[in-house]
Short mmCIF file of C-alpha atoms in Angstrom, two decimals:
data_model
loop_
_atom_site.label_atom_id
_atom_site.label_comp_id
_atom_site.label_asym_id
_atom_site.label_seq_id
_atom_site.Cartn_x
_atom_site.Cartn_y
_atom_site.Cartn_z
CA MET A 1 -145.66 141.21 48.64
CA GLN A 2 -147.22 141.44 45.22
CA THR A 3 -147.17 138.57 42.79
CA LEU A 4 -146.83 138.84 39.04
CA ARG A 5 -150.59 138.36 38.70
CA GLU A 6 -151.46 141.40 40.80
CA PRO A 7 -151.41 144.80 39.11
CA MET A 8 -148.77 147.09 40.58
CA THR A 9 -149.66 150.64 41.45
CA ILE A 10 -146.75 153.04 41.28
CA TYR A 11 -147.13 156.47 42.81
CA PRO A 12 -144.67 159.21 41.93
CA LEU A 13 -142.59 160.69 44.71
CA LEU A 14 -143.82 164.12 45.80
CA THR A 15 -141.59 167.16 45.85
CA VAL A 16 -141.90 169.82 48.54
CA ASP A 17 -143.80 171.92 45.98
CA ASP A 18 -146.21 169.02 45.33
CA LEU A 19 -146.80 168.47 49.04
CA ALA A 20 -147.30 172.18 49.69
CA ALA A 21 -149.88 172.38 46.89
CA TYR A 22 -151.63 169.18 48.04
CA LEU A 23 -151.99 170.42 51.63
CA SER A 24 -152.47 174.11 50.75
CA LYS A 25 -149.53 175.21 52.89
CA PRO A 26 -146.57 177.44 52.04
CA LYS A 27 -143.45 175.56 50.99
CA ALA A 28 -141.51 177.25 53.79
CA THR A 29 -143.79 175.54 56.33
CA PHE A 30 -142.47 172.12 55.31
CA TYR A 31 -138.85 173.23 55.54
CA ALA A 32 -139.54 174.60 59.03
CA TRP A 33 -141.37 171.42 60.04
CA ARG A 34 -138.52 169.34 58.67
CA THR A 35 -135.97 171.03 60.94
CA ARG A 36 -138.25 170.19 63.90
CA GLN A 37 -139.03 166.67 62.60
CA LEU A 38 -142.74 167.44 62.26
CA ASP A 39 -143.10 166.70 58.55
CA PRO A 40 -144.00 163.36 56.96
CA ARG A 41 -141.18 160.85 56.57
CA ALA A 42 -139.06 161.82 53.60
CA VAL A 43 -136.26 160.45 51.49
CA ARG A 44 -133.30 162.42 50.17
CA ILE A 45 -132.48 161.65 46.54
CA GLY A 46 -129.51 163.45 45.02
CA GLY A 47 -129.79 166.27 47.53
CA ASN A 48 -133.53 166.69 46.97
CA ILE A 49 -136.29 165.88 49.45
CA ARG A 50 -139.06 163.57 48.22
CA TYR A 51 -142.13 162.21 49.97
CA ARG A 52 -143.87 158.88 49.32
CA TRP A 53 -147.68 159.00 49.09
CA GLU A 54 -148.05 156.27 51.69
CA ASP A 55 -145.90 158.22 54.17
CA VAL A 56 -147.93 161.39 53.58
CA GLU A 57 -151.19 159.47 54.06
CA ALA A 58 -149.87 157.85 57.26
CA TRP A 59 -148.77 161.27 58.54
CA ILE A 60 -152.22 162.70 57.80
CA ASP A 61 -153.86 159.76 59.59
CA GLN A 62 -151.71 160.49 62.67
CA HIS A 63 -153.06 164.04 62.77
CA ILE A 64 -156.77 163.27 62.64
CA GLU A 65 -158.53 164.92 65.55
CA GLU A 66 -161.05 162.82 67.39
#
């Protein structure tokens, strides 16, 4: 938990368009992955899908090939 003395970093929520651009994938890929529960964790806000940076980073970390 952050205290008042620590600076707070706020990251904007990503849209599907943002995520598609960030990962260089077609937007349709994320909708298809979502139906198969393969996409990063997401939150629905007012009927729209949004992704948190930390969830996207965790999802990427889970897909690192060794």
